Amino acid sequence: MQKNIKEIQSLLGFSSYYRNQIKTFSHITGILYKLCSKNVLFETTKESRNAYNRMEHDLTNAPEFEPPLNSYIDADCTQGLGAALNQRKIVDGEPREGLIFYISSNLKD
């Protein structure tokens, strides 16, 4: 569960890249964005906890790896180390990015 605004903002930033893979992305993130608004007391509710948990669930229960499809790795090291294994798939005639696996780690000071 989220502990502070920075943690929620981090999840929102990461998940926005995968908005096409999360069915109710706008609804879930709308709840979390309200929690991060300026001049709003940071107070978690059952609704915000459920939204956060749903987002984590949707990101970590990715489709299975399909070897014949094109795969690529996105890496990021702006605030720590992170990488995501993705595949390009055709869904309903449209190309989609599919998250297969991701990993992240903080850098020690």
Tab-separated table of N, CA and C in Angstrom:
chain	number	residue	atom	x	y	z
A	1	MET	N	0.839	-1.190	0.000
A	1	MET	CA	0.000	0.000	0.000
A	1	MET	C	0.875	1.241	0.000
A	2	GLN	N	0.368	2.287	-0.598
A	2	GLN	CA	1.113	3.531	-0.694
A	2	GLN	C	1.398	4.115	0.681
A	3	LYS	N	2.591	4.688	0.823
A	3	LYS	CA	2.996	5.277	2.094
A	3	LYS	C	3.041	6.792	2.017
A	4	ASN	N	3.278	7.316	0.810
A	4	ASN	CA	3.377	8.763	0.666
A	4	ASN	C	3.083	9.172	-0.777
A	5	ILE	N	3.017	10.465	-0.997
A	5	ILE	CA	2.678	10.994	-2.317
A	5	ILE	C	3.720	10.594	-3.356
A	6	LYS	N	4.996	10.623	-2.999
A	6	LYS	CA	6.062	10.274	-3.951
A	6	LYS	C	5.899	8.846	-4.473
A	7	GLU	N	5.511	7.932	-3.601
A	7	GLU	CA	5.323	6.541	-4.004
A	7	GLU	C	4.161	6.418	-4.998
A	8	ILE	N	3.094	7.150	-4.748
A	8	ILE	CA	1.948	7.128	-5.657
A	8	ILE	C	2.329	7.767	-6.989
A	9	GLN	N	3.025	8.897	-6.939
A	9	GLN	CA	3.450	9.569	-8.166
A	9	GLN	C	4.372	8.675	-8.990
A	10	SER	N	5.223	7.924	-8.329
A	10	SER	CA	6.121	7.005	-9.019
A	10	SER	C	5.325	5.928	-9.757
A	11	LEU	N	4.339	5.352	-9.079
A	11	LEU	CA	3.498	4.333	-9.710
A	11	LEU	C	2.721	4.932	-10.882
A	12	LEU	N	2.188	6.131	-10.704
A	12	LEU	CA	1.433	6.783	-11.779
A	12	LEU	C	2.320	7.057	-12.988
A	13	GLY	N	3.534	7.514	-12.739
A	13	GLY	CA	4.458	7.782	-13.838
A	13	GLY	C	4.823	6.527	-14.597
A	14	PHE	N	5.117	5.474	-13.872
A	14	PHE	CA	5.485	4.209	-14.507
A	14	PHE	C	4.310	3.622	-15.278
A	15	SER	N	3.144	3.615	-14.654
A	15	SER	CA	1.991	2.949	-15.251
A	15	SER	C	1.438	3.670	-16.472
A	16	SER	N	1.690	4.961	-16.595
A	16	SER	CA	1.119	5.701	-17.724
A	16	SER	C	1.612	5.162	-19.068
A	17	TYR	N	2.811	4.620	-19.106
A	17	TYR	CA	3.328	4.032	-20.341
A	17	TYR	C	2.489	2.822	-20.761
A	18	TYR	N	1.902	2.127	-19.789
A	18	TYR	CA	1.147	0.902	-20.050
A	18	TYR	C	-0.361	1.123	-19.995
A	19	ARG	N	-0.800	2.348	-20.179
A	19	ARG	CA	-2.225	2.668	-20.079
A	19	ARG	C	-3.072	1.819	-21.023
A	20	ASN	N	-2.539	1.408	-22.159
A	20	ASN	CA	-3.308	0.599	-23.107
A	20	ASN	C	-3.463	-0.853	-22.668
A	21	GLN	N	-2.698	-1.276	-21.681
A	21	GLN	CA	-2.815	-2.648	-21.192
A	21	GLN	C	-3.673	-2.741	-19.926
A	22	ILE	N	-4.088	-1.614	-19.397
A	22	ILE	CA	-4.872	-1.610	-18.157
A	22	ILE	C	-6.275	-1.144	-18.497
A	23	LYS	N	-7.225	-2.052	-18.340
A	23	LYS	CA	-8.584	-1.829	-18.825
A	23	LYS	C	-9.236	-0.573	-18.245
A	24	THR	N	-9.135	-0.355	-16.959
A	24	THR	CA	-9.801	0.790	-16.312
A	24	THR	C	-8.774	1.823	-15.857
A	25	PHE	N	-7.775	2.069	-16.685
A	25	PHE	CA	-6.665	2.943	-16.319
A	25	PHE	C	-7.133	4.325	-15.860
A	26	SER	N	-7.978	4.977	-16.626
A	26	SER	CA	-8.407	6.346	-16.295
A	26	SER	C	-9.128	6.410	-14.959
A	27	HIS	N	-9.970	5.443	-14.701
A	27	HIS	CA	-10.703	5.425	-13.432
A	27	HIS	C	-9.748	5.231	-12.254
A	28	ILE	N	-8.872	4.252	-12.386
A	28	ILE	CA	-7.932	3.952	-11.300
A	28	ILE	C	-7.013	5.140	-11.030
A	29	THR	N	-6.434	5.694	-12.084
A	29	THR	CA	-5.489	6.793	-11.886
A	29	THR	C	-6.179	8.069	-11.425
A	30	GLY	N	-7.434	8.260	-11.816
A	30	GLY	CA	-8.178	9.433	-11.355
A	30	GLY	C	-8.268	9.472	-9.841
A	31	ILE	N	-8.512	8.327	-9.246
A	31	ILE	CA	-8.589	8.222	-7.785
A	31	ILE	C	-7.238	8.563	-7.163
A	32	LEU	N	-6.173	8.051	-7.755
A	32	LEU	CA	-4.835	8.275	-7.206
A	32	LEU	C	-4.349	9.699	-7.434
A	33	TYR	N	-4.702	10.287	-8.585
A	33	TYR	CA	-4.311	11.684	-8.834
A	33	TYR	C	-4.966	12.630	-7.827
A	34	LYS	N	-6.205	12.356	-7.450
A	34	LYS	CA	-6.884	13.192	-6.443
A	34	LYS	C	-6.108	13.182	-5.134
A	35	LEU	N	-5.568	12.028	-4.782
A	35	LEU	CA	-4.818	11.883	-3.538
A	35	LEU	C	-3.531	12.703	-3.560
A	36	CYS	N	-3.000	12.956	-4.748
A	36	CYS	CA	-1.742	13.699	-4.903
A	36	CYS	C	-1.950	15.184	-5.184
A	37	SER	N	-3.182	15.634	-5.214
A	37	SER	CA	-3.473	17.032	-5.551
A	37	SER	C	-2.904	17.988	-4.519
A	38	LYS	N	-2.570	19.188	-4.999
A	38	LYS	CA	-2.083	20.230	-4.090
A	38	LYS	C	-3.215	20.656	-3.160
A	39	ASN	N	-2.833	21.101	-1.991
A	39	ASN	CA	-3.776	21.597	-0.982
A	39	ASN	C	-4.790	20.543	-0.547
A	40	VAL	N	-4.414	19.266	-0.689
A	40	VAL	CA	-5.264	18.170	-0.233
A	40	VAL	C	-4.472	17.373	0.792
A	41	LEU	N	-5.086	17.108	1.924
A	41	LEU	CA	-4.448	16.319	2.972
A	41	LEU	C	-4.248	14.890	2.466
A	42	PHE	N	-3.024	14.380	2.587
A	42	PHE	CA	-2.745	13.010	2.159
A	42	PHE	C	-3.374	12.063	3.167
A	43	GLU	N	-4.477	11.500	2.778
A	43	GLU	CA	-5.196	10.582	3.654
A	43	GLU	C	-5.732	9.444	2.795
A	44	THR	N	-5.242	8.240	3.044
A	44	THR	CA	-5.685	7.109	2.241
A	44	THR	C	-7.079	6.676	2.672
A	45	THR	N	-7.820	6.211	1.687
A	45	THR	CA	-9.166	5.703	1.921
A	45	THR	C	-9.224	4.281	1.384
A	46	LYS	N	-10.307	3.612	1.646
A	46	LYS	CA	-10.484	2.268	1.104
A	46	LYS	C	-10.446	2.321	-0.428
A	47	GLU	N	-11.061	3.356	-0.999
A	47	GLU	CA	-11.086	3.519	-2.451
A	47	GLU	C	-9.677	3.711	-3.016
A	48	SER	N	-8.860	4.541	-2.365
A	48	SER	CA	-7.499	4.772	-2.866
A	48	SER	C	-6.619	3.538	-2.678
A	49	ARG	N	-6.797	2.823	-1.578
A	49	ARG	CA	-6.036	1.585	-1.374
A	49	ARG	C	-6.401	0.556	-2.438
A	50	ASN	N	-7.700	0.435	-2.723
A	50	ASN	CA	-8.141	-0.505	-3.756
A	50	ASN	C	-7.596	-0.123	-5.128
A	51	ALA	N	-7.597	1.177	-5.436
A	51	ALA	CA	-7.078	1.642	-6.725
A	51	ALA	C	-5.587	1.342	-6.843
A	52	TYR	N	-4.833	1.620	-5.789
A	52	TYR	CA	-3.389	1.363	-5.794
A	52	TYR	C	-3.120	-0.133	-5.966
A	53	ASN	N	-3.826	-0.950	-5.207
A	53	ASN	CA	-3.637	-2.399	-5.291
A	53	ASN	C	-4.036	-2.934	-6.666
A	54	ARG	N	-5.099	-2.376	-7.240
A	54	ARG	CA	-5.542	-2.809	-8.569
A	54	ARG	C	-4.482	-2.476	-9.624
A	55	MET	N	-3.909	-1.274	-9.513
A	55	MET	CA	-2.875	-0.867	-10.467
A	55	MET	C	-1.664	-1.791	-10.354
A	56	GLU	N	-1.218	-2.072	-9.140
A	56	GLU	CA	-0.093	-2.996	-8.951
A	56	GLU	C	-0.426	-4.372	-9.520
A	57	HIS	N	-1.640	-4.847	-9.261
A	57	HIS	CA	-2.067	-6.152	-9.761
A	57	HIS	C	-2.044	-6.185	-11.286
A	58	ASP	N	-2.614	-5.165	-11.902
A	58	ASP	CA	-2.671	-5.139	-13.364
A	58	ASP	C	-1.283	-5.058	-13.992
A	59	LEU	N	-0.367	-4.367	-13.346
A	59	LEU	CA	0.993	-4.259	-13.874
A	59	LEU	C	1.794	-5.543	-13.683
A	60	THR	N	1.541	-6.262	-12.609
A	60	THR	CA	2.339	-7.456	-12.315
A	60	THR	C	1.733	-8.743	-12.848
A	61	ASN	N	0.520	-8.710	-13.332
A	61	ASN	CA	-0.106	-9.891	-13.927
A	61	ASN	C	-0.170	-9.712	-15.435
A	62	ALA	N	0.998	-9.595	-15.992
A	62	ALA	CA	1.135	-9.323	-17.423
A	62	ALA	C	0.892	-10.590	-18.238
A	63	PRO	N	0.663	-10.411	-19.530
A	63	PRO	CA	0.499	-11.570	-20.409
A	63	PRO	C	1.759	-12.431	-20.423
A	64	GLU	N	1.580	-13.680	-20.819
A	64	GLU	CA	2.723	-14.583	-20.884
A	64	GLU	C	3.621	-14.239	-22.065
A	65	PHE	N	4.883	-14.557	-21.898
A	65	PHE	CA	5.886	-14.329	-22.935
A	65	PHE	C	5.599	-15.225	-24.133
A	66	GLU	N	5.628	-14.660	-25.328
A	66	GLU	CA	5.419	-15.412	-26.560
A	66	GLU	C	6.683	-15.284	-27.417
A	67	PRO	N	7.565	-16.298	-27.392
A	67	PRO	CA	8.861	-16.218	-28.068
A	67	PRO	C	8.843	-15.771	-29.527
A	68	PRO	N	7.846	-16.146	-30.350
A	68	PRO	CA	7.936	-15.723	-31.749
A	68	PRO	C	7.719	-14.218	-31.971
A	69	LEU	N	7.193	-13.515	-31.000
A	69	LEU	CA	6.924	-12.087	-31.159
A	69	LEU	C	8.174	-11.254	-30.913
A	70	ASN	N	8.213	-10.065	-31.514
A	70	ASN	CA	9.320	-9.139	-31.281
A	70	ASN	C	9.335	-8.712	-29.820
A	71	SER	N	10.496	-8.794	-29.206
A	71	SER	CA	10.658	-8.414	-27.800
A	71	SER	C	11.701	-7.319	-27.699
A	72	TYR	N	11.576	-6.487	-26.680
A	72	TYR	CA	12.570	-5.450	-26.444
A	72	TYR	C	12.568	-5.073	-24.973
A	73	ILE	N	13.652	-4.466	-24.552
A	73	ILE	CA	13.804	-4.054	-23.159
A	73	ILE	C	13.873	-2.536	-23.095
A	74	ASP	N	13.062	-1.958	-22.217
A	74	ASP	CA	13.144	-0.529	-21.895
A	74	ASP	C	13.895	-0.422	-20.580
A	75	ALA	N	14.910	0.403	-20.534
A	75	ALA	CA	15.676	0.591	-19.301
A	75	ALA	C	15.633	2.057	-18.892
A	76	ASP	N	15.689	2.295	-17.584
A	76	ASP	CA	15.646	3.655	-17.055
A	76	ASP	C	16.525	3.710	-15.813
A	77	CYS	N	17.278	4.777	-15.682
A	77	CYS	CA	18.118	4.926	-14.494
A	77	CYS	C	18.069	6.364	-13.982
A	78	THR	N	16.911	7.028	-14.094
A	78	THR	CA	16.813	8.424	-13.678
A	78	THR	C	16.796	8.587	-12.163
A	79	GLN	N	16.079	7.721	-11.449
A	79	GLN	CA	16.009	7.830	-9.989
A	79	GLN	C	16.359	6.521	-9.310
A	80	GLY	N	16.798	5.573	-10.045
A	80	GLY	CA	17.130	4.242	-9.569
A	80	GLY	C	17.400	3.413	-10.816
A	81	LEU	N	17.327	2.112	-10.689
A	81	LEU	CA	17.509	1.241	-11.842
A	81	LEU	C	16.196	0.542	-12.139
A	82	GLY	N	15.810	0.528	-13.386
A	82	GLY	CA	14.569	-0.130	-13.756
A	82	GLY	C	14.640	-0.638	-15.179
A	83	ALA	N	13.924	-1.718	-15.432
A	83	ALA	CA	13.861	-2.274	-16.777
A	83	ALA	C	12.541	-3.006	-16.948
A	84	ALA	N	12.060	-3.015	-18.180
A	84	ALA	CA	10.823	-3.719	-18.503
A	84	ALA	C	11.032	-4.501	-19.797
A	85	LEU	N	10.620	-5.762	-19.781
A	85	LEU	CA	10.627	-6.588	-20.985
A	85	LEU	C	9.249	-6.462	-21.621
A	86	ASN	N	9.217	-6.050	-22.869
A	86	ASN	CA	7.965	-5.820	-23.582
A	86	ASN	C	7.922	-6.628	-24.869
A	87	GLN	N	6.695	-6.842	-25.367
A	87	GLN	CA	6.503	-7.454	-26.674
A	87	GLN	C	5.472	-6.639	-27.442
A	88	ARG	N	5.663	-6.565	-28.751
A	88	ARG	CA	4.674	-5.913	-29.611
A	88	ARG	C	3.719	-6.990	-30.107
A	89	LYS	N	2.429	-6.770	-29.863
A	89	LYS	CA	1.404	-7.730	-30.256
A	89	LYS	C	0.352	-7.015	-31.089
A	90	ILE	N	-0.380	-7.780	-31.864
A	90	ILE	CA	-1.517	-7.249	-32.605
A	90	ILE	C	-2.772	-7.706	-31.877
A	91	VAL	N	-3.557	-6.741	-31.389
A	91	VAL	CA	-4.800	-7.026	-30.674
A	91	VAL	C	-5.920	-6.302	-31.409
A	92	ASP	N	-6.904	-7.053	-31.872
A	92	ASP	CA	-8.020	-6.477	-32.633
A	92	ASP	C	-7.521	-5.646	-33.810
A	93	GLY	N	-6.482	-6.132	-34.476
A	93	GLY	CA	-5.943	-5.459	-35.645
A	93	GLY	C	-5.071	-4.248	-35.361
A	94	GLU	N	-4.857	-3.923	-34.089
A	94	GLU	CA	-4.058	-2.761	-33.698
A	94	GLU	C	-2.778	-3.211	-32.997
A	95	PRO	N	-1.635	-2.581	-33.300
A	95	PRO	CA	-0.403	-2.928	-32.574
A	95	PRO	C	-0.474	-2.432	-31.134
A	96	ARG	N	-0.071	-3.274	-30.218
A	96	ARG	CA	-0.076	-2.928	-28.796
A	96	ARG	C	1.245	-3.311	-28.167
A	97	GLU	N	1.632	-2.534	-27.155
A	97	GLU	CA	2.800	-2.862	-26.355
A	97	GLU	C	2.315	-3.750	-25.211
A	98	GLY	N	2.983	-4.846	-24.980
A	98	GLY	CA	2.600	-5.743	-23.898
A	98	GLY	C	3.723	-5.899	-22.891
A	99	LEU	N	3.446	-5.547	-21.646
A	99	LEU	CA	4.421	-5.705	-20.571
A	99	LEU	C	4.513	-7.180	-20.208
A	100	ILE	N	5.705	-7.716	-20.209
A	100	ILE	CA	5.928	-9.109	-19.842
A	100	ILE	C	6.519	-9.202	-18.439
A	101	PHE	N	7.484	-8.345	-18.148
A	101	PHE	CA	8.177	-8.423	-16.863
A	101	PHE	C	8.843	-7.088	-16.584
A	102	TYR	N	8.859	-6.681	-15.318
A	102	TYR	CA	9.649	-5.497	-14.979
A	102	TYR	C	10.350	-5.699	-13.653
A	103	ILE	N	11.414	-4.940	-13.497
A	103	ILE	CA	12.213	-5.023	-12.276
A	103	ILE	C	12.768	-3.637	-11.981
A	104	SER	N	12.922	-3.332	-10.705
A	104	SER	CA	13.502	-2.038	-10.338
A	104	SER	C	14.270	-2.174	-9.035
A	105	SER	N	15.179	-1.250	-8.840
A	105	SER	CA	15.985	-1.242	-7.628
A	105	SER	C	16.415	0.187	-7.334
A	106	ASN	N	16.506	0.525	-6.058
A	106	ASN	CA	17.003	1.837	-5.652
A	106	ASN	C	18.525	1.822	-5.638
A	107	LEU	N	19.102	2.983	-5.874
A	107	LEU	CA	20.548	3.123	-5.752
A	107	LEU	C	20.874	3.612	-4.350
A	108	LYS	N	21.900	3.053	-3.749
A	108	LYS	CA	22.304	3.486	-2.410
A	108	LYS	C	23.067	4.789	-2.511
A	109	ASP	N	22.876	5.666	-1.532
A	109	ASP	CA	23.598	6.952	-1.510
A	109	ASP	C	25.031	6.757	-1.097
